[in-house]
Amino acid sequence: MSPSLEARQLTRRFGAFTALDHLNLQVEGSKCIGFLGPNGAGKTTALKMFTDLIFPTSGEAFINGVSVQQERKRALGACGTLIETPEIYSSLSPREALELVGALRGMRPEEIRSRTTEVLEEVKMADWADKKVGRFSKGMKQRINIASALLSDPEVVLLDEPSTGLDPRGMAEVRDIVRGLKKGRRLIFMSSHILSEVIDVCDEVALLNHGKLLFHDTLSNVEKRLTGGATSVDLAFMGPVGDDTVTSQVAPLPGVVSIARVDATRLTLTIQGGPTVQSGILERLAAARLGLLSFEPSRSALEEVYLQEISKGDS
Amino acid sequence: MTDGTPSLGHVPGTFRQAVLLSRYQFRDYLRSRRFVLMMAIVAIIGAILTFVLLYYNGAGLTGSSDAFYGTFWAGGVTVVIIFAGIIFGGDAIAGEFQNKTGYFLMGLPIRRNSVYVGKFLAAFTASLLSVLFYLVILLANGAYWFGGAALSVALFESFAIALLYLLALLGAVFLFSSMFKNSPYAVLVVAVLFLFGFSIIQALISGLVKVEPWFIITYAQNVISYPFLSSIPAHMETVKAPGPRGASITSYNPTYAEGLAIMGGYFVLTAVAGLLLFEREEFT
């Protein structure tokens, strides 16, 4: 059975304020879903209901088909979570904190030892394994929290803005960790308000605003939604590329719909067609020896859709 | 990272998880300043006691070992228990919200009652160490003034009652701690109530309203001294002030059974109420 997450009519009101409004969302399989939305959109509220930290006004959340509200222990058994920035008992060391997590999850002592070593190395905290957590910076604590979420090698990972409190290097490392997690048979559900983070690591995106789900789709479909099936690709060259070269060698390539010049060494192509067409264009550009440095999908489409949908919701 | 494997581990039962959590929580207490503070309080109480006994000749002051323990054990252990309750239990639950340690625990496959019971067990164990430390100081003094024979069945009986009182007090403290999401408020309320609030209410109710304050936990604490007494104090005593218009002041003493029932009742009711409250609290 594939790992899955489901919200059925999940609603949470705080007095007259509706933080989450009848969220219906079903995700399944091994992938990473970005739960995107501006601050106050309801992302953390939804994740807290998925972990039973707060209770729904109505509706229910399910992890692997098990109701979190009815059977929290069984539902969270296969799930690693990181909600907000938890504090760890200050007198414990990371190793002891992870021992506690492993013991509460019912892992065997040898599993706890080996996994503790693995996850601490993964979050680059191995050198701090036996120091007291109370002396750690917020970023270091967040790494230990990530390690805690990964300790049992869970099928489902819920991450609430995991790069919060980290410096740019730490943020990049968290993205690497999340990308690494995707290699397994694992469903990752990660809330974020950072578009580049979602673009970088996620396969699908669910956009939330004012407690309502605006859409849930794959990143490629989001792009199609904006561009009518066309894909934008950013090209960077080692040196300047003349207009004549662009006209004679780039424009005629099959699938290229339009070309926009960013500057002397960079172009943005709009391509009609799927991965096969894109692959063909890349091969031909490389064969043409134009000094191509990079060829990467331009993700500005998500930003466009994000801004459009958010402004629709706000108006 | 292992690929494609299901989650490791088989989640233990509720009580097993509570015991596991209590071990780590107790370890946290042992390494904390609050533990040093509590031990310092007991040491100061013990030092004052030892000094007073030496200064006034302990054997002559109390007369017998039963009177010695009836005065200094029963009188002092309630103070130790109240301080231990405040220090180890005051913010035990409130702190989970304020310090955000609850987010670390509650994202795990663990029931809230395991967390509550685990923290209770840890607070009880840490408090028990404080009580034992006080007992050791008293035993040393008792042995000095009355010899080895000072160790009596009455002391064991009183110790058992003191443990029941500790359970009852921690139950009540945990209930108050569950009502707040702010540690200083929780500690302040618990400290005010247990250090003098309940005593004042008890005095007002019995003295002025003339109603037995059986519903106040501190009323039951007198029972800790009963094993050392040859006769249990009268259940109700009324003293009339001198003069034709002198008001009468009534005081109550719990019976043995009543005192134990109050402690037991407090423990059960407050533990259940605190647990239910914690089950409904949200980590907003």
Coordinates of N, CA and C in Angstrom, one line a residue, chain B residues 75-202:
Chain B
G75 N 6.2 17.6 60.9 CA 6.1 19.0 60.6 C 6.9 19.4 59.4
G76 N 8.1 18.9 59.2 CA 9.0 19.3 58.2 C 8.7 18.7 56.8
V77 N 8.2 17.4 56.8 CA 8.1 16.7 55.5 C 7.0 17.4 54.7
T78 N 6.0 17.9 55.3 CA 4.9 18.6 54.5 C 5.5 19.8 53.8
V79 N 6.4 20.5 54.5 CA 7.0 21.7 53.8 C 7.9 21.2 52.6
V80 N 8.6 20.1 52.9 CA 9.5 19.6 51.8 C 8.6 19.1 50.6
I81 N 7.5 18.5 50.9 CA 6.6 18.0 49.9 C 6.0 19.2 49.1
I82 N 5.6 20.2 49.8 CA 5.0 21.3 49.1 C 6.0 22.0 48.2
F83 N 7.2 22.2 48.7 CA 8.3 22.8 47.8 C 8.6 21.9 46.6
A84 N 8.6 20.6 46.9 CA 8.9 19.7 45.8 C 7.8 19.7 44.7
G85 N 6.6 19.8 45.2 CA 5.5 19.8 44.3 C 5.5 21.1 43.4
I86 N 5.9 22.2 44.1 CA 5.9 23.5 43.3 C 7.1 23.4 42.3
I87 N 8.2 23.0 42.8 CA 9.5 23.0 42.0 C 9.4 22.0 40.8
F88 N 9.0 20.8 41.1 CA 9.0 19.7 40.1 C 7.7 19.6 39.3
G89 N 6.6 20.1 39.9 CA 5.3 19.9 39.2 C 4.7 21.2 38.7
G90 N 5.1 22.3 39.3 CA 4.4 23.6 39.0 C 4.2 23.9 37.5
D91 N 5.3 23.6 36.8 CA 5.3 24.0 35.4 C 5.4 22.7 34.5
A92 N 5.2 21.5 35.1 CA 5.5 20.3 34.4 C 4.6 20.2 33.1
I93 N 3.4 20.6 33.2 CA 2.5 20.6 32.0 C 2.5 21.9 31.3
A94 N 2.4 23.0 32.1 CA 2.4 24.3 31.5 C 3.6 24.5 30.6
G95 N 4.8 24.0 31.2 CA 6.0 24.2 30.5 C 6.1 23.5 29.1
E96 N 5.3 22.5 28.9 CA 5.3 21.8 27.6 C 4.7 22.7 26.6
F97 N 3.8 23.6 27.0 CA 3.2 24.6 26.0 C 4.1 25.8 25.9
Q98 N 4.5 26.3 27.0 CA 5.3 27.6 27.0 C 6.7 27.3 26.3
N99 N 7.4 26.3 26.8 CA 8.7 26.0 26.3 C 8.7 25.3 24.9
K100 N 7.6 24.9 24.5 CA 7.4 24.2 23.2 C 8.1 22.8 23.2
T101 N 8.4 22.3 24.3 CA 8.9 20.9 24.4 C 7.8 19.9 24.0
G102 N 6.5 20.4 24.2 CA 5.4 19.6 23.8 C 5.3 19.2 22.3
Y103 N 5.8 20.2 21.5 CA 5.8 19.9 20.1 C 6.8 18.8 19.7
F104 N 7.8 18.7 20.5 CA 8.8 17.6 20.3 C 8.2 16.3 20.6
L105 N 7.4 16.2 21.7 CA 6.9 14.9 22.1 C 5.6 14.6 21.3
M106 N 4.7 15.6 21.2 CA 3.4 15.3 20.7 C 3.3 15.0 19.2
G107 N 4.4 15.2 18.5 CA 4.5 14.8 17.1 C 4.8 13.3 17.0
L108 N 5.1 12.7 18.1 CA 5.4 11.3 18.1 C 4.2 10.4 18.3
P109 N 4.2 9.1 18.0 CA 3.1 8.3 18.2 C 2.9 8.0 19.7
I110 N 2.4 8.9 20.4 CA 2.3 8.7 21.9 C 1.0 9.4 22.3
R111 N 0.3 8.7 23.2 CA -1.0 9.3 23.7 C -0.6 10.4 24.7
R112 N -1.5 11.4 24.8 CA -1.3 12.4 25.8 C -1.2 11.9 27.2
N113 N -2.0 10.9 27.5 CA -2.0 10.4 28.8 C -0.6 9.7 29.2
S114 N 0.1 9.2 28.2 CA 1.4 8.7 28.4 C 2.4 9.9 28.8
V115 N 2.2 11.0 28.1 CA 3.0 12.1 28.5 C 2.7 12.6 29.9
Y116 N 1.4 12.7 30.2 CA 1.0 13.2 31.5 C 1.5 12.3 32.6
V117 N 1.3 11.0 32.4 CA 1.7 10.0 33.4 C 3.2 10.0 33.6
G118 N 3.9 10.0 32.4 CA 5.4 10.0 32.4 C 6.0 11.2 33.2
K119 N 5.4 12.3 32.9 CA 5.9 13.5 33.6 C 5.5 13.4 35.1
F120 N 4.4 12.9 35.4 CA 4.0 12.7 36.8 C 4.9 11.8 37.6
L121 N 5.3 10.7 36.9 CA 6.2 9.7 37.5 C 7.6 10.3 37.8
A122 N 8.0 11.1 36.8 CA 9.3 11.8 37.0 C 9.3 12.8 38.1
A123 N 8.2 13.6 38.2 CA 8.1 14.6 39.3 C 8.0 13.9 40.6
F124 N 7.2 12.7 40.6 CA 7.1 12.0 41.9 C 8.5 11.5 42.3
T125 N 9.2 10.9 41.4 CA 10.5 10.3 41.8 C 11.5 11.4 42.3
A126 N 11.5 12.5 41.6 CA 12.4 13.6 42.0 C 12.0 14.1 43.4
S127 N 10.6 14.2 43.6 CA 10.1 14.7 44.9 C 10.5 13.7 46.0
L128 N 10.3 12.4 45.6 CA 10.6 11.3 46.6 C 12.1 11.4 47.0
L129 N 13.0 11.7 46.1 CA 14.4 11.9 46.5 C 14.6 13.0 47.5
S130 N 13.8 14.1 47.3 CA 13.9 15.2 48.3 C 13.4 14.7 49.6
V131 N 12.3 14.0 49.6 CA 11.7 13.5 50.9 C 12.7 12.6 51.6
L132 N 13.3 11.7 50.8 CA 14.3 10.7 51.3 C 15.5 11.5 51.9
F133 N 15.9 12.5 51.2 CA 17.0 13.3 51.7 C 16.7 13.9 53.1
Y134 N 15.5 14.4 53.2 CA 15.0 15.0 54.5 C 15.0 13.9 55.5
L135 N 14.5 12.7 55.1 CA 14.4 11.6 56.1 C 15.8 11.2 56.6
V136 N 16.8 11.2 55.7 CA 18.1 10.8 56.1 C 18.7 11.8 57.1
I137 N 18.4 13.1 56.9 CA 18.9 14.1 57.8 C 18.2 13.9 59.2
L138 N 16.9 13.6 59.2 CA 16.2 13.4 60.4 C 16.7 12.1 61.1
L139 N 16.9 11.0 60.3 CA 17.4 9.8 60.9 C 18.8 10.0 61.6
A140 N 19.6 10.8 60.9 CA 20.9 11.0 61.5 C 20.8 11.7 62.8
N141 N 19.9 12.7 62.9 CA 19.7 13.5 64.1 C 19.0 12.5 65.1
G142 N 18.1 11.7 64.7 CA 17.4 10.8 65.6 C 18.3 9.8 66.2
A143 N 19.2 9.3 65.4 CA 20.2 8.3 65.8 C 21.1 8.9 66.8
Y144 N 21.5 10.2 66.6 CA 22.4 10.9 67.5 C 21.8 11.1 68.9
W145 N 20.5 11.5 68.9 CA 19.9 11.8 70.2 C 19.2 10.6 70.9
F146 N 18.7 9.7 70.1 CA 18.0 8.6 70.7 C 18.5 7.2 70.3
G147 N 19.6 7.1 69.6 CA 20.2 5.8 69.3 C 19.4 5.1 68.2
G148 N 19.9 3.8 67.9 CA 19.3 3.1 66.8 C 17.8 2.7 67.0
A149 N 17.4 2.7 68.3 CA 16.0 2.3 68.6 C 15.0 3.3 68.1
A150 N 15.5 4.5 67.6 CA 14.6 5.6 67.2 C 13.9 5.2 65.9
L151 N 14.4 4.2 65.2 CA 13.7 3.8 64.0 C 12.5 2.9 64.4
S152 N 11.3 3.4 64.2 CA 10.1 2.7 64.7 C 9.2 2.4 63.6
V153 N 8.2 1.5 63.9 CA 7.2 1.2 62.9 C 6.4 2.5 62.6
A154 N 6.2 3.3 63.6 CA 5.4 4.6 63.4 C 6.0 5.4 62.3
L155 N 7.4 5.4 62.3 CA 8.1 6.2 61.2 C 7.8 5.7 59.8
F156 N 7.8 4.4 59.7 CA 7.5 3.8 58.4 C 6.0 4.1 58.0
E157 N 5.1 4.0 59.0 CA 3.7 4.3 58.7 C 3.5 5.8 58.3
S158 N 4.2 6.6 59.0 CA 4.1 8.0 58.7 C 4.7 8.3 57.3
F159 N 5.8 7.6 57.0 CA 6.5 7.8 55.7 C 5.5 7.4 54.6
A160 N 4.8 6.3 54.8 CA 3.8 5.8 53.8 C 2.7 6.9 53.6
I161 N 2.3 7.4 54.7 CA 1.2 8.5 54.6 C 1.7 9.7 53.9
A162 N 3.0 10.0 54.2 CA 3.6 11.2 53.5 C 3.7 11.0 52.0
L163 N 4.0 9.7 51.6 CA 4.0 9.5 50.2 C 2.6 9.6 49.6
L164 N 1.6 9.2 50.3 CA 0.2 9.4 49.8 C -0.1 10.9 49.7
Y165 N 0.4 11.6 50.7 CA 0.2 13.1 50.6 C 0.9 13.7 49.4
L166 N 2.1 13.2 49.2 CA 2.9 13.6 48.0 C 2.1 13.4 46.7
L167 N 1.6 12.2 46.6 CA 0.8 11.8 45.4 C -0.4 12.8 45.2
A168 N -1.1 13.0 46.3 CA -2.3 13.9 46.3 C -1.9 15.3 45.9
L169 N -0.8 15.8 46.5 CA -0.4 17.2 46.2 C 0.1 17.3 44.8
L170 N 0.9 16.3 44.3 CA 1.3 16.4 42.9 C 0.1 16.3 42.0
G171 N -0.9 15.5 42.3 CA -2.1 15.4 41.5 C -2.7 16.8 41.4
A172 N -2.8 17.5 42.5 CA -3.4 18.8 42.5 C -2.5 19.8 41.7
V173 N -1.2 19.7 42.0 CA -0.3 20.6 41.3 C -0.4 20.4 39.8
F174 N -0.4 19.2 39.3 CA -0.5 18.9 37.9 C -1.8 19.4 37.3
L175 N -2.8 19.3 38.1 CA -4.1 19.8 37.6 C -4.0 21.3 37.4
F176 N -3.4 22.0 38.3 CA -3.3 23.5 38.1 C -2.3 23.8 37.0
S177 N -1.3 22.9 36.9 CA -0.3 23.1 35.8 C -1.0 22.9 34.4
S178 N -2.0 22.0 34.4 CA -2.7 21.7 33.1 C -3.6 22.9 32.7
M179 N -4.0 23.7 33.7 CA -4.9 24.8 33.4 C -4.3 26.0 32.7
F180 N -2.9 26.0 32.8 CA -2.2 27.2 32.3 C -1.3 26.7 31.1
K181 N -1.1 27.7 30.2 CA -0.1 27.4 29.2 C 1.1 28.3 29.4
N182 N 1.2 28.9 30.6 CA 2.2 29.8 30.9 C 2.9 29.3 32.2
S183 N 4.2 29.0 32.2 CA 4.9 28.4 33.3 C 4.9 29.3 34.6
P184 N 5.3 30.6 34.4 CA 5.3 31.4 35.6 C 3.9 31.5 36.3
Y185 N 2.9 31.7 35.5 CA 1.5 31.7 36.1 C 1.2 30.4 36.9
A186 N 1.5 29.3 36.3 CA 1.2 28.0 36.9 C 2.0 27.9 38.2
V187 N 3.3 28.2 38.2 CA 4.1 28.1 39.4 C 3.6 29.0 40.5
L188 N 3.3 30.3 40.1 CA 2.8 31.3 41.0 C 1.5 30.8 41.7
V189 N 0.6 30.4 40.9 CA -0.7 30.0 41.5 C -0.5 28.8 42.4
V190 N 0.3 27.8 42.0 CA 0.5 26.6 42.8 C 1.2 27.1 44.1
A191 N 2.2 27.9 44.0 CA 3.0 28.4 45.2 C 2.1 29.1 46.2
V192 N 1.3 30.0 45.7 CA 0.4 30.8 46.5 C -0.6 29.9 47.2
L193 N -1.2 29.0 46.5 CA -2.2 28.2 47.0 C -1.7 27.2 48.1
F194 N -0.5 26.6 47.8 CA -0.1 25.6 48.7 C 0.8 26.1 49.9
L195 N 1.4 27.3 49.6 CA 2.3 27.8 50.7 C 1.4 28.5 51.8
F196 N 0.4 29.2 51.4 CA -0.5 29.9 52.4 C -1.9 30.0 52.0
G197 N -2.3 29.9 50.7 CA -3.7 30.1 50.3 C -4.6 29.1 50.9
F198 N -4.3 27.8 50.8 CA -5.2 26.8 51.4 C -5.3 26.9 52.9
S199 N -4.1 27.3 53.5 CA -4.1 27.4 55.0 C -5.1 28.5 55.5
I200 N -5.0 29.6 54.7 CA -5.9 30.7 55.1 C -7.4 30.4 54.9
I201 N -7.7 29.8 53.8 CA -9.0 29.3 53.5 C -9.5 28.4 54.6
Q202 N -8.6 27.4 54.9 CA -9.0 26.4 55.9 C -9.3 27.1 57.3

